[in-house]
Short mmCIF file of C-alpha atoms and ligand atoms in Angstrom, two decimals:
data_model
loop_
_atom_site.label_atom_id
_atom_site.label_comp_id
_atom_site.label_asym_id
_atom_site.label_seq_id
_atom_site.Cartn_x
_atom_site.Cartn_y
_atom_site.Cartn_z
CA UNK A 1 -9.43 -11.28 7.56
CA UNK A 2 -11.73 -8.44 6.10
CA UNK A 3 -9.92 -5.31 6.15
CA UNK A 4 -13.52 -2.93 6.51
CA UNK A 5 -15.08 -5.33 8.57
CA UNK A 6 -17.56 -3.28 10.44
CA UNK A 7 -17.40 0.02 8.61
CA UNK A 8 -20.40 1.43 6.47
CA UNK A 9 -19.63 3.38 3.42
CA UNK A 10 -21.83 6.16 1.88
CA UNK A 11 -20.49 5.32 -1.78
CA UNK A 12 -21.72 8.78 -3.99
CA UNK A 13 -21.88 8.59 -7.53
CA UNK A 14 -21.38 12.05 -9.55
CA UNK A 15 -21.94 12.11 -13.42
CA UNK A 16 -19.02 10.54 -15.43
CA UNK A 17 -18.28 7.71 -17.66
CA UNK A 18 -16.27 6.43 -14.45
CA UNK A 19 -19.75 5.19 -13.01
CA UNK A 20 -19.01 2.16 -14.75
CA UNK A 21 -15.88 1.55 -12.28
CA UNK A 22 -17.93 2.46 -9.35
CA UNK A 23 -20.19 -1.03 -9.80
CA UNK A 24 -16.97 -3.03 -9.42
CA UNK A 25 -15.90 -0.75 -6.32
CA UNK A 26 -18.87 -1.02 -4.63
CA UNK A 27 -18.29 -5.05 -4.88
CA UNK A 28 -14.82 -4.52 -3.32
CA UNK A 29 -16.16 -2.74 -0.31
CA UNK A 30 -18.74 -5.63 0.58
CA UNK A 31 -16.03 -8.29 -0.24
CA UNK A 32 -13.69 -6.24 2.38
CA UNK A 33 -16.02 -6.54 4.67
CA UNK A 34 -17.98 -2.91 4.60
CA UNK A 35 -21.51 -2.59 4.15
CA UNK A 36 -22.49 0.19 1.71
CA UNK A 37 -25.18 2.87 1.23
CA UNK A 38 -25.30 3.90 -2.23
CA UNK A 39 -26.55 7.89 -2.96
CA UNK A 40 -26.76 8.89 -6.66
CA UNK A 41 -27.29 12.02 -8.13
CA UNK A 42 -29.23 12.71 -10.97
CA UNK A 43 -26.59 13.06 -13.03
CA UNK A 44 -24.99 9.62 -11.91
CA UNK A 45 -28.17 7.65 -13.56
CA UNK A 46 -27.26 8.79 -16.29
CA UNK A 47 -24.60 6.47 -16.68
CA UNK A 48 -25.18 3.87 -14.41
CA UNK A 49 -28.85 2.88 -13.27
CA UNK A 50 -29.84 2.68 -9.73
CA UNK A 51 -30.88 -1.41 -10.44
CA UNK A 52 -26.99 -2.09 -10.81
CA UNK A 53 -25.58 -0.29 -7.33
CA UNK A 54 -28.65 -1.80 -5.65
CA UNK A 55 -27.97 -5.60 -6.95
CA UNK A 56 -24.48 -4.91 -5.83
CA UNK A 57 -24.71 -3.20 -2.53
CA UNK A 58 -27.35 -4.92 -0.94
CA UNK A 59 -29.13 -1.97 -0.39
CA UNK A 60 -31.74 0.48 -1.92
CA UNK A 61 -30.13 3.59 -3.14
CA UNK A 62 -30.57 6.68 -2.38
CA UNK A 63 -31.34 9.60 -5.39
CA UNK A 64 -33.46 12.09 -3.33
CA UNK A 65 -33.32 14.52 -0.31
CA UNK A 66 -37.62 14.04 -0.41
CA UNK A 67 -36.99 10.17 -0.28
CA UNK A 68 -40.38 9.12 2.30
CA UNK A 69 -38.75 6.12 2.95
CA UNK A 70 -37.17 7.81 5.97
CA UNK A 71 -39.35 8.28 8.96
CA UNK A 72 -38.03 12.02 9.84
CA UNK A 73 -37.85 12.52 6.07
CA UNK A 74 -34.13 13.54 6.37
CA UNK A 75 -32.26 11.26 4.60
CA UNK A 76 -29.41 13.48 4.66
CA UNK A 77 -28.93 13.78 8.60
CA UNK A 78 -29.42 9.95 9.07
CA UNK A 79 -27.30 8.76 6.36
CA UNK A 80 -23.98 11.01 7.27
CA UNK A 81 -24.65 10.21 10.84
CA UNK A 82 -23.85 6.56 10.28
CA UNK A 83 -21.41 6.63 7.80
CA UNK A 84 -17.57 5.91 9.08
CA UNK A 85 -16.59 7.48 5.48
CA UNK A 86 -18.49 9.10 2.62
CA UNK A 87 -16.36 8.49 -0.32
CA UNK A 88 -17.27 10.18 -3.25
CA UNK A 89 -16.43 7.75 -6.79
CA UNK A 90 -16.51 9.49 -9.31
CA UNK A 91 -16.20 13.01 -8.07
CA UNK A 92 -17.11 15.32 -11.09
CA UNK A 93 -15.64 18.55 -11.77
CA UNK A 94 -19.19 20.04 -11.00
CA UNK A 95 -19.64 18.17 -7.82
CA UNK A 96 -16.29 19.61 -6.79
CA UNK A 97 -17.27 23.02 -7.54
CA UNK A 98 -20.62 22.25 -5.42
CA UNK A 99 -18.61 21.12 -2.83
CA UNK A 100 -16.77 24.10 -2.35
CA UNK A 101 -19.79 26.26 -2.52
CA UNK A 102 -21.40 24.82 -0.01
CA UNK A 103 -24.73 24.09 -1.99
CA UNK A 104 -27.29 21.94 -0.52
CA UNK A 105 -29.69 21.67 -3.59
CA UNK A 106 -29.69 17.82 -4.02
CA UNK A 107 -29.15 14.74 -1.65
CA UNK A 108 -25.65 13.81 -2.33
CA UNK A 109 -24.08 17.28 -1.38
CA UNK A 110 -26.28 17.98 1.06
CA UNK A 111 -25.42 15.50 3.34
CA UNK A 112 -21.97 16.12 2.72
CA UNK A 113 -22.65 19.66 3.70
CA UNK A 114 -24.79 17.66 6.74
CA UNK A 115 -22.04 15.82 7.87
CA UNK A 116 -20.19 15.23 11.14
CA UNK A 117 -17.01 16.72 9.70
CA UNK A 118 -14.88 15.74 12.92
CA UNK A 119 -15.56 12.03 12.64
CA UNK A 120 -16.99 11.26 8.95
CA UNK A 121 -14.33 11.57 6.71
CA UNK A 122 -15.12 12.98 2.72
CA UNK A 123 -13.20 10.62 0.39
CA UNK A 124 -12.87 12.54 -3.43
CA UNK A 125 -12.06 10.52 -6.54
CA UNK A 126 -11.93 13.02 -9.07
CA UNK A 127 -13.31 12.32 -12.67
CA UNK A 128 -12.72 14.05 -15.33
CA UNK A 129 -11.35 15.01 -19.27
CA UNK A 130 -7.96 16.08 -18.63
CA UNK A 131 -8.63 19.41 -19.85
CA UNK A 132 -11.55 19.39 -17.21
CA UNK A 133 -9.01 18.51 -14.75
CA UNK A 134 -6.02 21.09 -15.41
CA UNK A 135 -8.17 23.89 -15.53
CA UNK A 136 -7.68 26.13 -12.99
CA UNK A 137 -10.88 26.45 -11.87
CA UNK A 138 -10.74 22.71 -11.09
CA UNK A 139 -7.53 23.09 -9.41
CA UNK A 140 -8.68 26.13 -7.36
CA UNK A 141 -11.92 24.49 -6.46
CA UNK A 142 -9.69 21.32 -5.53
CA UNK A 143 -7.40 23.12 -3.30
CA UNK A 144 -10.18 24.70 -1.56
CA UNK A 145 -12.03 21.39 -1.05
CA UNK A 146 -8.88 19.70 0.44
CA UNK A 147 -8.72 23.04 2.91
CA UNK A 148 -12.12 22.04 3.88
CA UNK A 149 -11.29 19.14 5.14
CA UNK A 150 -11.86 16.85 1.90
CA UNK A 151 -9.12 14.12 1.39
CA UNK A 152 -8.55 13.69 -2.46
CA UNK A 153 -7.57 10.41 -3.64
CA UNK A 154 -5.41 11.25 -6.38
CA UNK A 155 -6.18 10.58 -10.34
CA UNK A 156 -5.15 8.26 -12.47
CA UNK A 157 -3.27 8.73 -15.95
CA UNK A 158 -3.53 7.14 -19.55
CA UNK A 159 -6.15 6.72 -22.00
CA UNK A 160 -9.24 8.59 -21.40
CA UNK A 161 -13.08 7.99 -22.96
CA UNK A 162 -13.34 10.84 -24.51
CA UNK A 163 -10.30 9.63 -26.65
CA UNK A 164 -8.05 11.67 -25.39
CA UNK A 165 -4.88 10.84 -22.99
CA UNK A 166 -3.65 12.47 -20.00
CA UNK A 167 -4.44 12.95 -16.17
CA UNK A 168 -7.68 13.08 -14.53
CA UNK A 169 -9.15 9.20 -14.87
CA UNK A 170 -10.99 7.91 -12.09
CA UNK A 171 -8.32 5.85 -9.93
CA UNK A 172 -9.34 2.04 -10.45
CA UNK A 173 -11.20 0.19 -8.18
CA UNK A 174 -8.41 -1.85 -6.28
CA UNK A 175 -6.54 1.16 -6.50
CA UNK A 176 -9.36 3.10 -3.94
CA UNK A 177 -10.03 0.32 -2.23
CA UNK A 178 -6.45 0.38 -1.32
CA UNK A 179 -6.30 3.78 -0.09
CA UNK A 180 -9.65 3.49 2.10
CA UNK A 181 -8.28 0.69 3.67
CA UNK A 182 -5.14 2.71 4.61
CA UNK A 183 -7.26 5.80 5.35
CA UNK A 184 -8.53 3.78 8.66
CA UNK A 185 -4.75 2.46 9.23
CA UNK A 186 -4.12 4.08 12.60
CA UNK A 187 -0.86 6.56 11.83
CA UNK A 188 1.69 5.35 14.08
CA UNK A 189 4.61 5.50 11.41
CA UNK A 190 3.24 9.58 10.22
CA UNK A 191 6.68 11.66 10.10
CA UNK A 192 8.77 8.24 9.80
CA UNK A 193 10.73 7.29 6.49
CA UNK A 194 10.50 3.67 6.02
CA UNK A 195 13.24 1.91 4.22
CA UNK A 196 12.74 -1.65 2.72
CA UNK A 197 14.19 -4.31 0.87
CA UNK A 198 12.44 -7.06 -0.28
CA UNK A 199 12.84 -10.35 -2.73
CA UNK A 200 16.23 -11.94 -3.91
CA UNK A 201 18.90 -10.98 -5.50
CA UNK A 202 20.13 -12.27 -9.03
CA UNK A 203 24.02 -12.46 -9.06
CA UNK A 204 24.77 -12.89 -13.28
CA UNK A 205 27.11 -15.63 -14.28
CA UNK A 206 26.77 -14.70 -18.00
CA UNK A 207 24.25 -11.96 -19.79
CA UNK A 208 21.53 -15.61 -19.68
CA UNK A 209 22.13 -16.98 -16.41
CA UNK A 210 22.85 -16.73 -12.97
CA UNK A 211 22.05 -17.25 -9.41
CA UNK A 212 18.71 -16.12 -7.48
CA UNK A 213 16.57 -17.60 -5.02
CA UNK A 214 12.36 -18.55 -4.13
CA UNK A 215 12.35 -15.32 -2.23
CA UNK A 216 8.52 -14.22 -3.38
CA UNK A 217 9.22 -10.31 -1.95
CA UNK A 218 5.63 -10.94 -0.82
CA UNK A 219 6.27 -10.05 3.32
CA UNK A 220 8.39 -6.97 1.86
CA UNK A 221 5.94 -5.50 -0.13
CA UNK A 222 3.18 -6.24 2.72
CA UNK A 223 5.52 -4.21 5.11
CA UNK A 224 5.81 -1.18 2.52
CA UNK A 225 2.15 -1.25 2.17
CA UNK A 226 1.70 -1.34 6.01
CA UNK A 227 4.01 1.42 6.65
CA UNK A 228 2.66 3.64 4.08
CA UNK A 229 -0.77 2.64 5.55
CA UNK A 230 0.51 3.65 8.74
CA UNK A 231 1.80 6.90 7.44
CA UNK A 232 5.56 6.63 6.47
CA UNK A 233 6.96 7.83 3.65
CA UNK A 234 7.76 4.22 1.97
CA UNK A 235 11.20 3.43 -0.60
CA UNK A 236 10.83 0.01 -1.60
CA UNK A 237 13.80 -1.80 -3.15
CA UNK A 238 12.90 -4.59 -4.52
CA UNK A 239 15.25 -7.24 -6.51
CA UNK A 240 13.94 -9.51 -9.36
CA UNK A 241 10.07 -10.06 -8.65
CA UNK A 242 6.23 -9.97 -9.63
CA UNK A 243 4.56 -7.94 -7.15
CA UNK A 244 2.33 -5.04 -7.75
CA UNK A 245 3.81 -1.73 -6.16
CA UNK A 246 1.66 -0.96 -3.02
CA UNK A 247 0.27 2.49 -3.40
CA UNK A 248 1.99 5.75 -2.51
CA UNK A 249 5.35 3.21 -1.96
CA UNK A 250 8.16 4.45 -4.13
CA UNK A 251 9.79 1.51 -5.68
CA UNK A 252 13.44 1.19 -7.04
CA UNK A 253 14.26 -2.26 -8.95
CA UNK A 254 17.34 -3.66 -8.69
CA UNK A 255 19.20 -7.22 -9.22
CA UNK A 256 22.52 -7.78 -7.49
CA UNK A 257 23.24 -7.67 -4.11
CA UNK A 258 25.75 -4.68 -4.59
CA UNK A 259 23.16 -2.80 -6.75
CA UNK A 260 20.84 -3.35 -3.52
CA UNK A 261 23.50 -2.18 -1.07
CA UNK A 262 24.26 1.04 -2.70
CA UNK A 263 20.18 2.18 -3.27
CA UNK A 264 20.11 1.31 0.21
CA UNK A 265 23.20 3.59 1.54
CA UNK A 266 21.90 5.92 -0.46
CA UNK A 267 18.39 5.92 0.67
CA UNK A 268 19.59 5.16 4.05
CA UNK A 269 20.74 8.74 4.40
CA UNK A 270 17.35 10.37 4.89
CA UNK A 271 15.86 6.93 6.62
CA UNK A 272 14.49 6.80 10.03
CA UNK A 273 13.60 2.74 9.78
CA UNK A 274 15.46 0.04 7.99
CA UNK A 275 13.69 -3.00 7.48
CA UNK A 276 15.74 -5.86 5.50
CA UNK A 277 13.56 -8.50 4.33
CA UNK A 278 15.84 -9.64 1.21
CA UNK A 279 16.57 -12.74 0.32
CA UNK A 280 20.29 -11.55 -0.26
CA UNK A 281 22.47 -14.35 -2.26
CA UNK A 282 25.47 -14.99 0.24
CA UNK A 283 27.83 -15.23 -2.69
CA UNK A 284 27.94 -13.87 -6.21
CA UNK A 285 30.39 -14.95 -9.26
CA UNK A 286 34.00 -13.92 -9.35
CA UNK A 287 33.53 -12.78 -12.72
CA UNK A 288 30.95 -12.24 -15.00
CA UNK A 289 31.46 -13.54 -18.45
CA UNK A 290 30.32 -11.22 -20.84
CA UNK A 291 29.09 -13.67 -23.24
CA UNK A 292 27.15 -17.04 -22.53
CA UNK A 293 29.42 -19.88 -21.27
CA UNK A 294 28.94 -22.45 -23.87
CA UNK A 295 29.75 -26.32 -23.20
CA UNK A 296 33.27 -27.13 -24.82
CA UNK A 297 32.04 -30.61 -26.06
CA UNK A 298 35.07 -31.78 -23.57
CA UNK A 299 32.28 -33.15 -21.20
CA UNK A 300 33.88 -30.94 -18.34
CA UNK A 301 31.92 -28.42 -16.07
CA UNK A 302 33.35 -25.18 -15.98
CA UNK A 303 34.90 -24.53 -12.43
CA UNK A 304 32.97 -21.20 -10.84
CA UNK A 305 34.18 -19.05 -8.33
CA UNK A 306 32.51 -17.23 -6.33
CA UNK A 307 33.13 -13.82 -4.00
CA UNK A 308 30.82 -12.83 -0.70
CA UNK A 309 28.35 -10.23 -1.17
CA UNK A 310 28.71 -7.52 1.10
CA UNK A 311 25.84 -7.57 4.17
CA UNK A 312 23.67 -5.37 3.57
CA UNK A 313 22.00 -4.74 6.80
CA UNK A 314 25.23 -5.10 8.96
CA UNK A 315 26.51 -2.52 7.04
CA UNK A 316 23.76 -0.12 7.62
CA UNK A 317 23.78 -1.29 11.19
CA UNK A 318 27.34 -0.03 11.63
CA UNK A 319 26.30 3.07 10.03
CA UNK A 320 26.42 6.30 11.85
CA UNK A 321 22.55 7.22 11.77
CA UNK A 322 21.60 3.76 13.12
CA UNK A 323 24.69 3.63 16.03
CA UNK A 324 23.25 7.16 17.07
CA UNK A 325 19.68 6.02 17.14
CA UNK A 326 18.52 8.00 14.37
CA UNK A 327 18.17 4.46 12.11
CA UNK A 328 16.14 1.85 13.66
CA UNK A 329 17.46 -1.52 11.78
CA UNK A 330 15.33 -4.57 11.62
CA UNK A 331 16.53 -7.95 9.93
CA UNK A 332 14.87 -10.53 9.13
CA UNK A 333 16.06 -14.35 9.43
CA UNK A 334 15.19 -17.44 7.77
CA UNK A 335 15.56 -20.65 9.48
CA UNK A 336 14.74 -24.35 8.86
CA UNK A 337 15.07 -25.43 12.57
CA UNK A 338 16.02 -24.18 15.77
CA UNK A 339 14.58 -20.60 15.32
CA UNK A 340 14.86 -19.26 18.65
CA UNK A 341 18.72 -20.28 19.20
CA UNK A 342 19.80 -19.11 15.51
CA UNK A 343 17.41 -16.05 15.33
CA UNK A 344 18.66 -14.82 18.76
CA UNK A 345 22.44 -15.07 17.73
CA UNK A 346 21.68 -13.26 14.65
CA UNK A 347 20.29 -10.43 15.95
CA UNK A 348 23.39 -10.56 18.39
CA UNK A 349 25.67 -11.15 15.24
CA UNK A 350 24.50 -8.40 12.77
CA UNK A 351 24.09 -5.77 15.91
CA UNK A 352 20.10 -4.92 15.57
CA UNK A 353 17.77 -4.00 18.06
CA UNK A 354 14.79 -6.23 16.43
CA UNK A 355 15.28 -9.38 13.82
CA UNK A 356 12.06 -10.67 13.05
CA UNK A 357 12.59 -15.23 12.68
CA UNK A 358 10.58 -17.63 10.54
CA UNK A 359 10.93 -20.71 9.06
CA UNK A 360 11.77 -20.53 5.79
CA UNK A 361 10.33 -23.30 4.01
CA UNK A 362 6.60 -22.61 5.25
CA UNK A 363 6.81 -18.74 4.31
CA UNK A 364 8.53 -18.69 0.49
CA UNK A 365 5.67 -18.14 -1.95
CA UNK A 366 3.02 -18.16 0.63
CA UNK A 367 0.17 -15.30 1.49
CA UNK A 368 0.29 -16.82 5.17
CA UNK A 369 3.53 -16.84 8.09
CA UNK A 370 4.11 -16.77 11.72
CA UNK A 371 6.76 -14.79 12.40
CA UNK A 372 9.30 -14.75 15.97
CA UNK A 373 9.94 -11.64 16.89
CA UNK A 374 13.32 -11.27 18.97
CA UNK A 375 14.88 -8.04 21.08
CA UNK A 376 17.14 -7.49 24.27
CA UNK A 377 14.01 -8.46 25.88
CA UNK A 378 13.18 -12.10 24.86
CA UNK A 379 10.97 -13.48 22.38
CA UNK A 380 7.53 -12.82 21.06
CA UNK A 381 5.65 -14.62 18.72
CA UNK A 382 3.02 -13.57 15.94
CA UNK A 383 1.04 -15.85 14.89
CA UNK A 384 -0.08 -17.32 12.44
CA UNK A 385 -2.00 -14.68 9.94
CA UNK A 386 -2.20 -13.22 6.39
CA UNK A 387 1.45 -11.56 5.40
CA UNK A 388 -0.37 -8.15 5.70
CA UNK A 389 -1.90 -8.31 8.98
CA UNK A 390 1.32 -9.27 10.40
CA UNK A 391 3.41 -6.68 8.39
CA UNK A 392 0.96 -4.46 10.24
CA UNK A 393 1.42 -5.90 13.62
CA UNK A 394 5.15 -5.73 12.76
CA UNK A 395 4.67 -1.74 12.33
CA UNK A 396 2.94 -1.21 15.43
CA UNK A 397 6.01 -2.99 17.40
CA UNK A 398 8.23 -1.18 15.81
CA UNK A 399 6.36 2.19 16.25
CA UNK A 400 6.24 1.24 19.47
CA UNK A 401 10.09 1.00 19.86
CA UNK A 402 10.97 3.87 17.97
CA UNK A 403 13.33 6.47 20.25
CA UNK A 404 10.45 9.56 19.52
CA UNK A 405 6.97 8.70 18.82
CA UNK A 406 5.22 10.61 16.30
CA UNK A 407 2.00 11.84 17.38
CA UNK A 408 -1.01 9.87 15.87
O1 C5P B 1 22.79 -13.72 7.48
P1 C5P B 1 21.42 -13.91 6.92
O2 C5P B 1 21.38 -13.87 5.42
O3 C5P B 1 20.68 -15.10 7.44
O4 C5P B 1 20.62 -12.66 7.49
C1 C5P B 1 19.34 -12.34 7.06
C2 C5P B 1 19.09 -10.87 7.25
O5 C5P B 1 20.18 -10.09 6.77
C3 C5P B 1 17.91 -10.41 6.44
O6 C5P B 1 17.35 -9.29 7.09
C4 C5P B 1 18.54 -10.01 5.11
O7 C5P B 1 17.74 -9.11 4.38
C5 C5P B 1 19.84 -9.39 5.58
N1 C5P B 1 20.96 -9.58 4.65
C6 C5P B 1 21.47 -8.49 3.99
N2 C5P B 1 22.56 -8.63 3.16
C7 C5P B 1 23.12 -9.85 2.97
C8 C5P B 1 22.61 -10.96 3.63
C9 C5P B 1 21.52 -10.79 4.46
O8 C5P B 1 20.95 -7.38 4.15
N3 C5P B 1 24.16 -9.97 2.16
#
């Protein structure tokens, strides 16, 4: 699955250092699936030469608004006009500022003067010393540019060329390619505040050891990207696990299953969806030694004991906001056999309107599941796909069962 299969991208390059990450972006649009149409400004070839984006695009690029390679001689009308997005990587402080004015002196910000503003979207990714950046002519001009109708994709922070640290980087390559991808999510979640937890939980027997599970967090994550993608405002928690944090998906770590339950009361209070992919251990120590438990040389095991964990997701299906509709609660089960029978008496058992079934053994660890989707009205199945594509199928049925429907 290529998530910009069929869209072209007018990739602009402004003058910065940050040219240098636009070479690797351009690769990530053509591996997603987009084809791209590089445009360069003067400035641009400065740091990065024409050869490079050309090798890497597929494509001759584009420098000049007197370019007689086009029949018309208007590069700048028949470029925007076929462009699903112009995204602009790196976005100088000047270009910015040209932006704003309106100028029309060169090809690059001419055609984004030139285009259709109502269905070509203008991608920023600002680029600049940090001083550049927190200037308040910058901010001004980037206010103004966003009021236009620009949509700026953020900057990054940390060490900058120039040798100086602070905010104002370019964002990094996977990092836009992330957020263009979203940018053509359809926004069926917009208004919503998406509530997740995702991975295992690790119960401590001692301050080295304890109990935890195979649960990768990978399906969680994919649904906190998807629901970001699809507009929500995104809280992750996540117990013990690897993954990167999607983008714009705010992220609280924890490791017990009673650390998990109270982030998630907590966060539950302003929640409009619950969605409860954790691997949640079933049982935790009785006690917790405080140092390690150390063989006596008697040849004995020690004798454990072990407590329940409170249920999470039962609990915040009891809760007040999700018995008067205002939390929609989603659970997920895992199953080795049987999964219509046990799926459908779980979602009976822990009183939620949607539990989403697979088989455990084929999903732990992998990019790929099926997944059985199970409500008062029967079953449906997804199936078999990429974790992401069916975290985003999974947020368009539950957008779709939602009590009030946010407008696109
Ligand atoms: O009962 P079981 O563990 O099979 O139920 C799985 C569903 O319940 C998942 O959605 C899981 O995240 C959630 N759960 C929970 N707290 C627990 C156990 C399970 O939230 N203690």
């Amino acid at each position: 699955m290529q998530d910009l299969s069929g869209k072209h991208i007018v990739l602009g390059l402004t003058g910065g250092i940050a040219c240098y990450k636009s070479a690797e972006l351009c690769r990530l649009l053509t591996k997603a699936g987009a084809t791209v149409q590089v445009v360069m400004t003067e400035a641009a070839e400065q740091f990065i030469t024409p050869v490079t984006m050309q090798a890497l695009s597929g494509r001759p690029v584009y420098g000049s608004q007197w370019d007689a390679r086009e029949a018309n001689n208007m590069p700048h009308i028949n470029l925007s006009r076929e462009a699903d997005a112009i995204v602009l990587a790196p976005c100088s402080a000047d270009f910015i500022a040209r932006l704003v004015q309106g100028r029309a002196d060169e090809l690059l910000s001419l055609l984004c003067l030139a285009r259709p503003a109502e269905r070509v979207p203008l991608l920023i990714a600002p680029a600049m010393n940090r001083e550049m950046w927190s200037h308040p002519a910058t901010q001004r001009n980037l206010a103004q540019v966003q009021a236009d109708g620009a949509i700026a994709l953020g900057v990054g922070t940390g060490d900058q060329a120039c040798g100086e640290t602070g905010d104002g980087r370019m964002l990094e390559p996977i990092q836009l390619l992330e957020d263009i991808v979203a940018h053509f999510q359809p926004k069926l979640l917009a208004g919503q505040h998406v509530l997740v937890t995702a991975g295992p939980t690790f119960e401590a027997l001692d301050p080295i050891r304890g109990i935890t599970n195979h649960s990768s967090g990978k399906m969680g994550f994919a649904i906190a990207r998807a629901a970001r993608e699809a507009g929500a405002e995104v809280t992750l928690i996540a117990g013990p696990v690897s993954q990167p944090t999607p983008r714009g998906v705010g992220r609280i770590d924890v490791l017990s299953a009673q650390e998990m339950l109270e982030s998630a009361v907590d966060r539950a209070q302003s929640a409009t969806v619950f969605v409860a992919t954790a691997a949640v251990a079933d049982w935790r120590p009785a006690s917790h030694s405080e140092q390690k438990i150390k063989k006596d040389g008697s040849g004995q095991p020690p004798v454990l004991h072990f407590v329940e964990n409170p249920d999470i997701l039962a609990t915040l299906a009891k809760s007040q906001r999700a018995q008067s509709g205002a939390l929609f609660c989603v659970g997920f089960a895992a199953e080795s056999e049987n999964l219509v029978a046990h799926a459908s008496a779980k979602r009976e058992r822990k009183g939620i309107p949607l539990l989403v079934g697979n088989i455990g053994p084929l999903t732990f660890g992998q990019d790929h599941n099926s997944l059985l989707l199970v409500d008062a009205n029967g079953v449906r199945e997804l199936p078999r796909a990429t974790k992401l594509v069916l975290a985003r199928q999974l947020v368009a049925e539950i957008a779709a069962r939602l009590p009030t429907r946010s407008p696109p």
